[in-house]
DNA sequence: CAATAATGGAGAGTGCTACTCTCCGTGTCA
DNA sequence: TGACACGGAGAGTAGCACTCTCCATTATTG
C-alpha cells in the first residue's frame, strides 16, 4: 500500500504520516523508486500505536519514539523493556528524589532500580502535596501502594508470554494506554462512592472567602 | 504583602504571578491605590494550588481556572464540586461515548451521571485499545473497576468533612494531585512485580521485524 | 524634599511543540 | 501523453504558557 492508503486506513492525515516517518515514529517503507514506497500491515500497526501514544497517552513525539524504539531491540528482556518505557514517560521531574520515596518502597519490599524515573515522580508528587498543605499520610500511602501493587499484578499477568511477538507491544500498551483507563475508572468510582456517602443534596457550609 | 513577596514566598516568578492574576487563577488583591495592592495567605494558598494543578496535574490554564472556580461556590455540595472538577479535567474526548462504558458502570451498580466526562474518557480508552489490537477483556475491566472502587473509597473517606473550609480544596487535591501519585506507584509496583515474575535476565525471543 | 526604586496592569513578544502547507522532481495510470 | 498522485524536505502555522517591556503611580531612601 502507498502512503495515501496508509493514511486512509488509519484515519491519520497523510501530512501527519509523513511527519511521523520523518521523526522516526514509524519505520520507512520499502522504496520502489525515487519517489515511491510500499507500506504494509506493520506500518499500519505502528502508526496506530504511535498515534495512540501521542494523542491518548500524552507522550511527546520524542518520548513516543523512545518508547517505540524498544520494539526494535529484541535483545532486551521484557523487564528491561518495562524499565526503558517507564523512564521515557512524562513527567520528567527535575529535582532529584529525597529519601522518602526510596524508604517507602523499601518498607514495602519492592525491588526497584534506585534511578527509576517513577521514584522521582513519586517524590515529586509527595513534595507537591506537602507544599499545597495536604501532605500524604503514611497510612494513606500504604493503602494506595497496596492497591497499586494489585493493579500491577494484573498488568504483569496479562502480558502474553506465549506469543512473544506481541509481548513487548503488550508491555507498552499495558503501561501507557491503560493509564487513562485507570484514571477514568477512578473518577467514575469516585462519583459513585460520593453519591452514596457524601450527601449529594446538601450544600456545604459557608467558608471564609479571600 | 505585595506581589514581589508573594512571588518570593511561593517561588513563582512575579511575571507568572501577574499572568495568573490576569487569567483569574488567583483572585485579585485588595487595591490600595492605582498601582498598589495587598495580598494575603489566601493568595499564597491559591497560587500554590494553581501552580500544582498546572505543573503537576497537567491542567491547562483554562481547566485550572474552571477547577478553582468551584472554590468560590459554597452553594454547591461536595458531590457537585467533584462532578464539576471531573468535567474540567483533561482529556476532553470529542467523540460521544458508545454504550460499552455505560453498560459497564451499570453492571457494577455505579451511580454516575450519564453525561459525566469520565464516561467518555473511559469509552475513548476502550476504543483506542481496540484500534491498537489489544482490546480490554471483560474480566480485566471488572478487576480494574473493583480496584478503582477501593481507591475511590479511600479518596472519599479522606475528605475532611469536619472542617468544611478545606473540604472543597481536599476534593480537588485528592482528585487531581493524587493521580500522578497513583500512576507513579503503579509504575513502581510494575517494576517490582516484573522483577519477581518476569524473568529479568533472559532475553525475549526474536520477533518478526517490519 | 528629591531622587531612586518598586509596583500593578496591559499588550506584545518568545520559545516550544505538533502538526500542516508548499514545492518539486518523479512515477503511475487512463 | 497528459493529468494526477507520490515521497520527501523545508518552511510556515496555531496554540499555549509564559516572559518582556512600558508606563503612570506609589513607596522608600538619602
PDB file of N, CA and C in Angstrom, chain B residues 20-113:
ATOM      1  N   UNK B  20      -1.105  34.777  36.095  1.00  0.00           N
ATOM      2  CA  UNK B  20      -2.162  34.009  36.753  1.00  0.00           C
ATOM      3  C   UNK B  20      -3.277  34.935  37.254  1.00  0.00           C
ATOM      4  N   UNK B  21      -2.888  36.105  37.728  1.00  0.00           N
ATOM      5  CA  UNK B  21      -3.904  37.066  38.161  1.00  0.00           C
ATOM      6  C   UNK B  21      -4.769  37.479  36.974  1.00  0.00           C
ATOM      7  N   UNK B  22      -4.111  37.770  35.865  1.00  0.00           N
ATOM      8  CA  UNK B  22      -4.853  38.169  34.672  1.00  0.00           C
ATOM      9  C   UNK B  22      -5.813  37.079  34.229  1.00  0.00           C
ATOM     10  N   UNK B  23      -5.370  35.831  34.301  1.00  0.00           N
ATOM     11  CA  UNK B  23      -6.178  34.710  33.824  1.00  0.00           C
ATOM     12  C   UNK B  23      -7.216  34.257  34.854  1.00  0.00           C
ATOM     13  N   UNK B  24      -7.195  34.895  36.014  1.00  0.00           N
ATOM     14  CA  UNK B  24      -8.210  34.562  37.003  1.00  0.00           C
ATOM     15  C   UNK B  24      -7.941  33.284  37.773  1.00  0.00           C
ATOM     16  N   UNK B  25      -6.714  32.777  37.722  1.00  0.00           N
ATOM     17  CA  UNK B  25      -6.388  31.596  38.541  1.00  0.00           C
ATOM     18  C   UNK B  25      -6.293  31.988  40.005  1.00  0.00           C
ATOM     19  N   UNK B  26      -5.938  33.228  40.245  1.00  0.00           N
ATOM     20  CA  UNK B  26      -5.842  33.753  41.604  1.00  0.00           C
ATOM     21  C   UNK B  26      -6.705  35.008  41.656  1.00  0.00           C
ATOM     22  N   UNK B  27      -7.421  35.159  42.752  1.00  0.00           N
ATOM     23  CA  UNK B  27      -8.303  36.313  42.877  1.00  0.00           C
ATOM     24  C   UNK B  27      -7.476  37.581  43.080  1.00  0.00           C
ATOM     25  N   UNK B  28      -8.015  38.716  42.654  1.00  0.00           N
ATOM     26  CA  UNK B  28      -7.251  39.975  42.745  1.00  0.00           C
ATOM     27  C   UNK B  28      -6.950  40.343  44.190  1.00  0.00           C
ATOM     28  N   UNK B  29      -5.878  41.083  44.376  1.00  0.00           N
ATOM     29  CA  UNK B  29      -5.547  41.573  45.702  1.00  0.00           C
ATOM     30  C   UNK B  29      -6.415  42.771  46.055  1.00  0.00           C
ATOM     31  N   UNK B  30      -6.290  43.193  47.292  1.00  0.00           N
ATOM     32  CA  UNK B  30      -7.066  44.350  47.725  1.00  0.00           C
ATOM     33  C   UNK B  30      -6.309  45.610  47.297  1.00  0.00           C
ATOM     34  N   UNK B  31      -6.870  46.350  46.366  1.00  0.00           N
ATOM     35  CA  UNK B  31      -6.190  47.517  45.815  1.00  0.00           C
ATOM     36  C   UNK B  31      -6.078  48.604  46.875  1.00  0.00           C
ATOM     37  N   UNK B  32      -4.901  49.175  47.017  1.00  0.00           N
ATOM     38  CA  UNK B  32      -4.700  50.254  47.983  1.00  0.00           C
ATOM     39  C   UNK B  32      -4.344  51.551  47.265  1.00  0.00           C
ATOM     40  N   UNK B  33      -4.419  51.521  45.952  1.00  0.00           N
ATOM     41  CA  UNK B  33      -4.079  52.700  45.172  1.00  0.00           C
ATOM     42  C   UNK B  33      -4.093  52.296  43.715  1.00  0.00           C
ATOM     43  N   UNK B  34      -3.783  53.265  42.861  1.00  0.00           N
ATOM     44  CA  UNK B  34      -3.868  52.981  41.429  1.00  0.00           C
ATOM     45  C   UNK B  34      -2.854  51.930  40.987  1.00  0.00           C
ATOM     46  N   UNK B  35      -1.743  51.864  41.657  1.00  0.00           N
ATOM     47  CA  UNK B  35      -0.704  50.909  41.242  1.00  0.00           C
ATOM     48  C   UNK B  35      -0.216  50.085  42.432  1.00  0.00           C
ATOM     49  N   UNK B  36      -1.122  49.780  43.340  1.00  0.00           N
ATOM     50  CA  UNK B  36      -0.689  49.024  44.511  1.00  0.00           C
ATOM     51  C   UNK B  36      -1.815  48.115  44.999  1.00  0.00           C
ATOM     52  N   UNK B  37      -1.437  46.945  45.475  1.00  0.00           N
ATOM     53  CA  UNK B  37      -2.444  46.036  46.019  1.00  0.00           C
ATOM     54  C   UNK B  37      -1.810  45.170  47.092  1.00  0.00           C
ATOM     55  N   UNK B  38      -2.670  44.683  47.981  1.00  0.00           N
ATOM     56  CA  UNK B  38      -2.207  43.849  49.078  1.00  0.00           C
ATOM     57  C   UNK B  38      -2.668  42.406  48.865  1.00  0.00           C
ATOM     58  N   UNK B  39      -1.786  41.466  49.153  1.00  0.00           N
ATOM     59  CA  UNK B  39      -2.122  40.046  49.056  1.00  0.00           C
ATOM     60  C   UNK B  39      -1.929  39.400  50.423  1.00  0.00           C
ATOM     61  N   UNK B  40      -2.642  38.280  50.637  1.00  0.00           N
ATOM     62  CA  UNK B  40      -2.549  37.638  51.954  1.00  0.00           C
ATOM     63  C   UNK B  40      -2.358  36.125  51.793  1.00  0.00           C
ATOM     64  N   UNK B  41      -2.599  35.415  52.895  1.00  0.00           N
ATOM     65  CA  UNK B  41      -2.345  33.971  52.886  1.00  0.00           C
ATOM     66  C   UNK B  41      -3.269  33.221  51.927  1.00  0.00           C
ATOM     67  N   UNK B  42      -4.472  33.754  51.714  1.00  0.00           N
ATOM     68  CA  UNK B  42      -5.347  33.059  50.761  1.00  0.00           C
ATOM     69  C   UNK B  42      -4.741  33.099  49.360  1.00  0.00           C
ATOM     70  N   UNK B  43      -4.050  34.199  49.058  1.00  0.00           N
ATOM     71  CA  UNK B  43      -3.411  34.280  47.743  1.00  0.00           C
ATOM     72  C   UNK B  43      -2.255  33.298  47.649  1.00  0.00           C
ATOM     73  N   UNK B  44      -1.533  33.182  48.752  1.00  0.00           N
ATOM     74  CA  UNK B  44      -0.416  32.227  48.767  1.00  0.00           C
ATOM     75  C   UNK B  44      -0.935  30.815  48.509  1.00  0.00           C
ATOM     76  N   UNK B  45      -2.017  30.476  49.228  1.00  0.00           N
ATOM     77  CA  UNK B  45      -2.547  29.112  49.099  1.00  0.00           C
ATOM     78  C   UNK B  45      -3.072  28.854  47.692  1.00  0.00           C
ATOM     79  N   UNK B  46      -3.822  29.816  47.166  1.00  0.00           N
ATOM     80  CA  UNK B  46      -4.398  29.592  45.837  1.00  0.00           C
ATOM     81  C   UNK B  46      -3.344  29.592  44.758  1.00  0.00           C
ATOM     82  N   UNK B  47      -2.338  30.416  44.934  1.00  0.00           N
ATOM     83  CA  UNK B  47      -1.259  30.430  43.950  1.00  0.00           C
ATOM     84  C   UNK B  47      -0.526  29.093  43.945  1.00  0.00           C
ATOM     85  N   UNK B  48      -0.254  28.575  45.122  1.00  0.00           N
ATOM     86  CA  UNK B  48       0.426  27.277  45.187  1.00  0.00           C
ATOM     87  C   UNK B  48      -0.427  26.176  44.575  1.00  0.00           C
ATOM     88  N   UNK B  49      -1.729  26.229  44.867  1.00  0.00           N
ATOM     89  CA  UNK B  49      -2.619  25.216  44.313  1.00  0.00           C
ATOM     90  C   UNK B  49      -2.679  25.324  42.783  1.00  0.00           C
ATOM     91  N   UNK B  50      -2.812  26.573  42.312  1.00  0.00           N
ATOM     92  CA  UNK B  50      -2.859  26.775  40.861  1.00  0.00           C
ATOM     93  C   UNK B  50      -1.583  26.240  40.212  1.00  0.00           C
ATOM     94  N   UNK B  51      -0.454  26.576  40.811  1.00  0.00           N
ATOM     95  CA  UNK B  51       0.827  26.120  40.283  1.00  0.00           C
ATOM     96  C   UNK B  51       0.881  24.597  40.214  1.00  0.00           C
ATOM     97  N   UNK B  52       0.407  23.961  41.258  1.00  0.00           N
ATOM     98  CA  UNK B  52       0.441  22.497  41.307  1.00  0.00           C
ATOM     99  C   UNK B  52      -0.489  21.898  40.258  1.00  0.00           C
ATOM    100  N   UNK B  53      -1.673  22.466  40.117  1.00  0.00           N
ATOM    101  CA  UNK B  53      -2.617  21.935  39.133  1.00  0.00           C
ATOM    102  C   UNK B  53      -2.032  22.029  37.728  1.00  0.00           C
ATOM    103  N   UNK B  54      -1.366  23.148  37.443  1.00  0.00           N
ATOM    104  CA  UNK B  54      -0.844  23.353  36.093  1.00  0.00           C
ATOM    105  C   UNK B  54       0.406  22.515  35.862  1.00  0.00           C
ATOM    106  N   UNK B  55       1.342  22.568  36.805  1.00  0.00           N
ATOM    107  CA  UNK B  55       2.635  21.928  36.547  1.00  0.00           C
ATOM    108  C   UNK B  55       2.624  20.440  36.841  1.00  0.00           C
ATOM    109  N   UNK B  56       1.950  20.022  37.873  1.00  0.00           N
ATOM    110  CA  UNK B  56       1.949  18.604  38.236  1.00  0.00           C
ATOM    111  C   UNK B  56       0.709  17.895  37.707  1.00  0.00           C
ATOM    112  N   UNK B  57      -0.437  18.553  37.854  1.00  0.00           N
ATOM    113  CA  UNK B  57      -1.665  17.935  37.371  1.00  0.00           C
ATOM    114  C   UNK B  57      -1.801  17.994  35.863  1.00  0.00           C
ATOM    115  N   UNK B  58      -0.978  18.832  35.220  1.00  0.00           N
ATOM    116  CA  UNK B  58      -1.016  18.906  33.775  1.00  0.00           C
ATOM    117  C   UNK B  58      -2.241  19.614  33.229  1.00  0.00           C
ATOM    118  N   UNK B  59      -2.916  20.403  34.045  1.00  0.00           N
ATOM    119  CA  UNK B  59      -4.089  21.119  33.551  1.00  0.00           C
ATOM    120  C   UNK B  59      -3.676  22.323  32.721  1.00  0.00           C
ATOM    121  N   UNK B  60      -4.515  22.663  31.756  1.00  0.00           N
ATOM    122  CA  UNK B  60      -4.313  23.915  31.041  1.00  0.00           C
ATOM    123  C   UNK B  60      -4.743  25.054  31.956  1.00  0.00           C
ATOM    124  N   UNK B  61      -4.357  26.268  31.579  1.00  0.00           N
ATOM    125  CA  UNK B  61      -4.749  27.430  32.377  1.00  0.00           C
ATOM    126  C   UNK B  61      -6.272  27.501  32.472  1.00  0.00           C
ATOM    127  N   UNK B  62      -6.923  27.248  31.356  1.00  0.00           N
ATOM    128  CA  UNK B  62      -8.384  27.321  31.333  1.00  0.00           C
ATOM    129  C   UNK B  62      -8.991  26.278  32.281  1.00  0.00           C
ATOM    130  N   UNK B  63      -8.506  25.026  32.205  1.00  0.00           N
ATOM    131  CA  UNK B  63      -9.030  23.985  33.085  1.00  0.00           C
ATOM    132  C   UNK B  63      -8.779  24.332  34.541  1.00  0.00           C
ATOM    133  N   UNK B  64      -7.584  24.806  34.823  1.00  0.00           N
ATOM    134  CA  UNK B  64      -7.255  25.137  36.201  1.00  0.00           C
ATOM    135  C   UNK B  64      -8.188  26.220  36.734  1.00  0.00           C
ATOM    136  N   UNK B  65      -8.495  27.199  35.878  1.00  0.00           N
ATOM    137  CA  UNK B  65      -9.416  28.251  36.323  1.00  0.00           C
ATOM    138  C   UNK B  65     -10.794  27.669  36.622  1.00  0.00           C
ATOM    139  N   UNK B  66     -11.268  26.798  35.729  1.00  0.00           N
ATOM    140  CA  UNK B  66     -12.576  26.188  35.960  1.00  0.00           C
ATOM    141  C   UNK B  66     -12.597  25.415  37.267  1.00  0.00           C
ATOM    142  N   UNK B  67     -11.537  24.659  37.500  1.00  0.00           N
ATOM    143  CA  UNK B  67     -11.479  23.866  38.725  1.00  0.00           C
ATOM    144  C   UNK B  67     -11.500  24.771  39.944  1.00  0.00           C
ATOM    145  N   UNK B  68     -10.694  25.825  39.910  1.00  0.00           N
ATOM    146  CA  UNK B  68     -10.582  26.674  41.088  1.00  0.00           C
ATOM    147  C   UNK B  68     -11.819  27.533  41.289  1.00  0.00           C
ATOM    148  N   UNK B  69     -12.551  27.727  40.237  1.00  0.00           N
ATOM    149  CA  UNK B  69     -13.796  28.485  40.356  1.00  0.00           C
ATOM    150  C   UNK B  69     -14.750  27.838  41.354  1.00  0.00           C
ATOM    151  N   UNK B  70     -14.700  26.510  41.425  1.00  0.00           N
ATOM    152  CA  UNK B  70     -15.617  25.820  42.329  1.00  0.00           C
ATOM    153  C   UNK B  70     -15.337  26.189  43.790  1.00  0.00           C
ATOM    154  N   UNK B  71     -14.129  26.678  44.056  1.00  0.00           N
ATOM    155  CA  UNK B  71     -13.815  27.066  45.433  1.00  0.00           C
ATOM    156  C   UNK B  71     -14.634  28.278  45.863  1.00  0.00           C
ATOM    157  N   UNK B  72     -15.124  29.002  44.896  1.00  0.00           N
ATOM    158  CA  UNK B  72     -15.881  30.213  45.218  1.00  0.00           C
ATOM    159  C   UNK B  72     -17.381  29.990  45.141  1.00  0.00           C
ATOM    160  N   UNK B  73     -17.793  28.735  45.123  1.00  0.00           N
ATOM    161  CA  UNK B  73     -19.223  28.450  45.004  1.00  0.00           C
ATOM    162  C   UNK B  73     -19.693  27.591  46.160  1.00  0.00           C
ATOM    163  N   UNK B  74     -19.807  28.198  47.341  1.00  0.00           N
ATOM    164  CA  UNK B  74     -20.144  27.400  48.526  1.00  0.00           C
ATOM    165  C   UNK B  74     -21.557  26.844  48.475  1.00  0.00           C
ATOM    166  N   UNK B  75     -22.341  27.303  47.497  1.00  0.00           N
ATOM    167  CA  UNK B  75     -23.696  26.747  47.429  1.00  0.00           C
ATOM    168  C   UNK B  75     -23.690  25.338  46.856  1.00  0.00           C
ATOM    169  N   UNK B  76     -22.565  24.936  46.293  1.00  0.00           N
ATOM    170  CA  UNK B  76     -22.510  23.591  45.709  1.00  0.00           C
ATOM    171  C   UNK B  76     -22.158  22.555  46.775  1.00  0.00           C
ATOM    172  N   UNK B  77     -22.774  21.402  46.657  1.00  0.00           N
ATOM    173  CA  UNK B  77     -22.416  20.307  47.554  1.00  0.00           C
ATOM    174  C   UNK B  77     -21.070  19.730  47.127  1.00  0.00           C
ATOM    175  N   UNK B  78     -20.457  18.987  48.026  1.00  0.00           N
ATOM    176  CA  UNK B  78     -19.170  18.380  47.696  1.00  0.00           C
ATOM    177  C   UNK B  78     -19.301  17.450  46.501  1.00  0.00           C
ATOM    178  N   UNK B  79     -20.429  16.779  46.440  1.00  0.00           N
ATOM    179  CA  UNK B  79     -20.637  15.877  45.310  1.00  0.00           C
ATOM    180  C   UNK B  79     -20.689  16.656  43.992  1.00  0.00           C
ATOM    181  N   UNK B  80     -21.316  17.810  44.030  1.00  0.00           N
ATOM    182  CA  UNK B  80     -21.357  18.634  42.822  1.00  0.00           C
ATOM    183  C   UNK B  80     -19.973  19.180  42.493  1.00  0.00           C
ATOM    184  N   UNK B  81     -19.244  19.556  43.515  1.00  0.00           N
ATOM    185  CA  UNK B  81     -17.875  20.024  43.284  1.00  0.00           C
ATOM    186  C   UNK B  81     -17.074  18.931  42.577  1.00  0.00           C
ATOM    187  N   UNK B  82     -17.215  17.739  43.060  1.00  0.00           N
ATOM    188  CA  UNK B  82     -16.484  16.621  42.463  1.00  0.00           C
ATOM    189  C   UNK B  82     -16.819  16.472  40.982  1.00  0.00           C
ATOM    190  N   UNK B  83     -18.098  16.525  40.668  1.00  0.00           N
ATOM    191  CA  UNK B  83     -18.504  16.393  39.275  1.00  0.00           C
ATOM    192  C   UNK B  83     -17.965  17.519  38.408  1.00  0.00           C
ATOM    193  N   UNK B  84     -18.058  18.741  38.928  1.00  0.00           N
ATOM    194  CA  UNK B  84     -17.565  19.877  38.162  1.00  0.00           C
ATOM    195  C   UNK B  84     -16.065  19.759  37.923  1.00  0.00           C
ATOM    196  N   UNK B  85     -15.351  19.371  38.958  1.00  0.00           N
ATOM    197  CA  UNK B  85     -13.903  19.214  38.809  1.00  0.00           C
ATOM    198  C   UNK B  85     -13.596  18.137  37.767  1.00  0.00           C
ATOM    199  N   UNK B  86     -14.242  17.009  37.875  1.00  0.00           N
ATOM    200  CA  UNK B  86     -14.007  15.922  36.917  1.00  0.00           C
ATOM    201  C   UNK B  86     -14.234  16.397  35.490  1.00  0.00           C
ATOM    202  N   UNK B  87     -15.320  17.135  35.287  1.00  0.00           N
ATOM    203  CA  UNK B  87     -15.665  17.537  33.928  1.00  0.00           C
ATOM    204  C   UNK B  87     -14.723  18.600  33.377  1.00  0.00           C
ATOM    205  N   UNK B  88     -13.950  19.219  34.249  1.00  0.00           N
ATOM    206  CA  UNK B  88     -12.997  20.228  33.775  1.00  0.00           C
ATOM    207  C   UNK B  88     -11.641  19.615  33.453  1.00  0.00           C
ATOM    208  N   UNK B  89     -11.472  18.348  33.789  1.00  0.00           N
ATOM    209  CA  UNK B  89     -10.151  17.729  33.671  1.00  0.00           C
ATOM    210  C   UNK B  89      -9.903  17.178  32.272  1.00  0.00           C
ATOM    211  N   UNK B  90      -8.661  17.209  31.812  1.00  0.00           N
ATOM    212  CA  UNK B  90      -8.341  16.579  30.541  1.00  0.00           C
ATOM    213  C   UNK B  90      -8.260  15.069  30.729  1.00  0.00           C
ATOM    214  N   UNK B  91      -8.323  14.270  29.674  1.00  0.00           N
ATOM    215  CA  UNK B  91      -8.607  14.718  28.313  1.00  0.00           C
ATOM    216  C   UNK B  91     -10.098  14.944  28.110  1.00  0.00           C
ATOM    217  N   UNK B  92     -10.428  15.768  27.116  1.00  0.00           N
ATOM    218  CA  UNK B  92     -11.825  16.031  26.761  1.00  0.00           C
ATOM    219  C   UNK B  92     -12.099  15.352  25.421  1.00  0.00           C
ATOM    220  N   UNK B  93     -12.589  14.121  25.445  1.00  0.00           N
ATOM    221  CA  UNK B  93     -12.791  13.390  24.195  1.00  0.00           C
ATOM    222  C   UNK B  93     -13.803  14.112  23.321  1.00  0.00           C
ATOM    223  N   UNK B  94     -13.586  14.017  21.997  1.00  0.00           N
ATOM    224  CA  UNK B  94     -14.512  14.673  21.073  1.00  0.00           C
ATOM    225  C   UNK B  94     -15.681  13.757  20.737  1.00  0.00           C
ATOM    226  N   UNK B  95     -15.372  12.473  20.502  1.00  0.00           N
ATOM    227  CA  UNK B  95     -16.457  11.555  20.158  1.00  0.00           C
ATOM    228  C   UNK B  95     -17.367  11.344  21.359  1.00  0.00           C
ATOM    229  N   UNK B  96     -18.629  11.163  21.089  1.00  0.00           N
ATOM    230  CA  UNK B  96     -19.528  10.777  22.186  1.00  0.00           C
ATOM    231  C   UNK B  96     -19.286   9.308  22.530  1.00  0.00           C
ATOM    232  N   UNK B  97     -19.663   8.938  23.730  1.00  0.00           N
ATOM    233  CA  UNK B  97     -19.401   7.571  24.161  1.00  0.00           C
ATOM    234  C   UNK B  97     -20.331   6.561  23.510  1.00  0.00           C
ATOM    235  N   UNK B  98     -19.816   5.375  23.223  1.00  0.00           N
ATOM    236  CA  UNK B  98     -20.675   4.271  22.810  1.00  0.00           C
ATOM    237  C   UNK B  98     -21.152   3.594  24.084  1.00  0.00           C
ATOM    238  N   UNK B  99     -22.094   2.676  23.957  1.00  0.00           N
ATOM    239  CA  UNK B  99     -22.754   2.188  25.187  1.00  0.00           C
ATOM    240  C   UNK B  99     -21.891   1.287  26.080  1.00  0.00           C
ATOM    241  N   UNK B 100     -20.684   0.918  25.634  1.00  0.00           N
ATOM    242  CA  UNK B 100     -19.959  -0.062  26.430  1.00  0.00           C
ATOM    243  C   UNK B 100     -19.607   0.447  27.834  1.00  0.00           C
ATOM    244  N   UNK B 101     -19.136   1.677  27.886  1.00  0.00           N
ATOM    245  CA  UNK B 101     -18.785   2.239  29.189  1.00  0.00           C
ATOM    246  C   UNK B 101     -20.037   2.333  30.068  1.00  0.00           C
ATOM    247  N   UNK B 102     -21.096   2.821  29.441  1.00  0.00           N
ATOM    248  CA  UNK B 102     -22.360   2.949  30.164  1.00  0.00           C
ATOM    249  C   UNK B 102     -22.800   1.618  30.772  1.00  0.00           C
ATOM    250  N   UNK B 103     -22.739   0.568  29.955  1.00  0.00           N
ATOM    251  CA  UNK B 103     -23.224  -0.716  30.451  1.00  0.00           C
ATOM    252  C   UNK B 103     -22.280  -1.279  31.511  1.00  0.00           C
ATOM    253  N   UNK B 104     -20.987  -0.956  31.403  1.00  0.00           N
ATOM    254  CA  UNK B 104     -20.064  -1.426  32.431  1.00  0.00           C
ATOM    255  C   UNK B 104     -20.424  -0.846  33.796  1.00  0.00           C
ATOM    256  N   UNK B 105     -20.623   0.444  33.840  1.00  0.00           N
ATOM    257  CA  UNK B 105     -20.927   1.043  35.138  1.00  0.00           C
ATOM    258  C   UNK B 105     -22.297   0.579  35.645  1.00  0.00           C
ATOM    259  N   UNK B 106     -23.204   0.295  34.715  1.00  0.00           N
ATOM    260  CA  UNK B 106     -24.492  -0.239  35.160  1.00  0.00           C
ATOM    261  C   UNK B 106     -24.322  -1.622  35.777  1.00  0.00           C
ATOM    262  N   UNK B 107     -23.535  -2.453  35.113  1.00  0.00           N
ATOM    263  CA  UNK B 107     -23.258  -3.779  35.661  1.00  0.00           C
ATOM    264  C   UNK B 107     -22.675  -3.678  37.061  1.00  0.00           C
ATOM    265  N   UNK B 108     -21.829  -2.685  37.250  1.00  0.00           N
ATOM    266  CA  UNK B 108     -21.174  -2.543  38.533  1.00  0.00           C
ATOM    267  C   UNK B 108     -22.099  -1.909  39.568  1.00  0.00           C
ATOM    268  N   UNK B 109     -23.199  -1.363  39.085  1.00  0.00           N
ATOM    269  CA  UNK B 109     -24.115  -0.713  40.005  1.00  0.00           C
ATOM    270  C   UNK B 109     -23.645   0.658  40.434  1.00  0.00           C
ATOM    271  N   UNK B 110     -22.748   1.240  39.638  1.00  0.00           N
ATOM    272  CA  UNK B 110     -22.264   2.569  39.993  1.00  0.00           C
ATOM    273  C   UNK B 110     -23.268   3.607  39.523  1.00  0.00           C
ATOM    274  N   UNK B 111     -23.507   4.556  40.406  1.00  0.00           N
ATOM    275  CA  UNK B 111     -24.457   5.598  40.059  1.00  0.00           C
ATOM    276  C   UNK B 111     -23.697   6.840  39.599  1.00  0.00           C
ATOM    277  N   UNK B 112     -23.601   7.022  38.290  1.00  0.00           N
ATOM    278  CA  UNK B 112     -22.878   8.185  37.761  1.00  0.00           C
ATOM    279  C   UNK B 112     -23.766   8.915  36.767  1.00  0.00           C
ATOM    280  N   UNK B 113     -23.494  10.208  36.624  1.00  0.00           N
ATOM    281  CA  UNK B 113     -24.255  10.999  35.654  1.00  0.00           C
ATOM    282  C   UNK B 113     -23.986  10.469  34.248  1.00  0.00           C
TER     283      UNK B 113
END
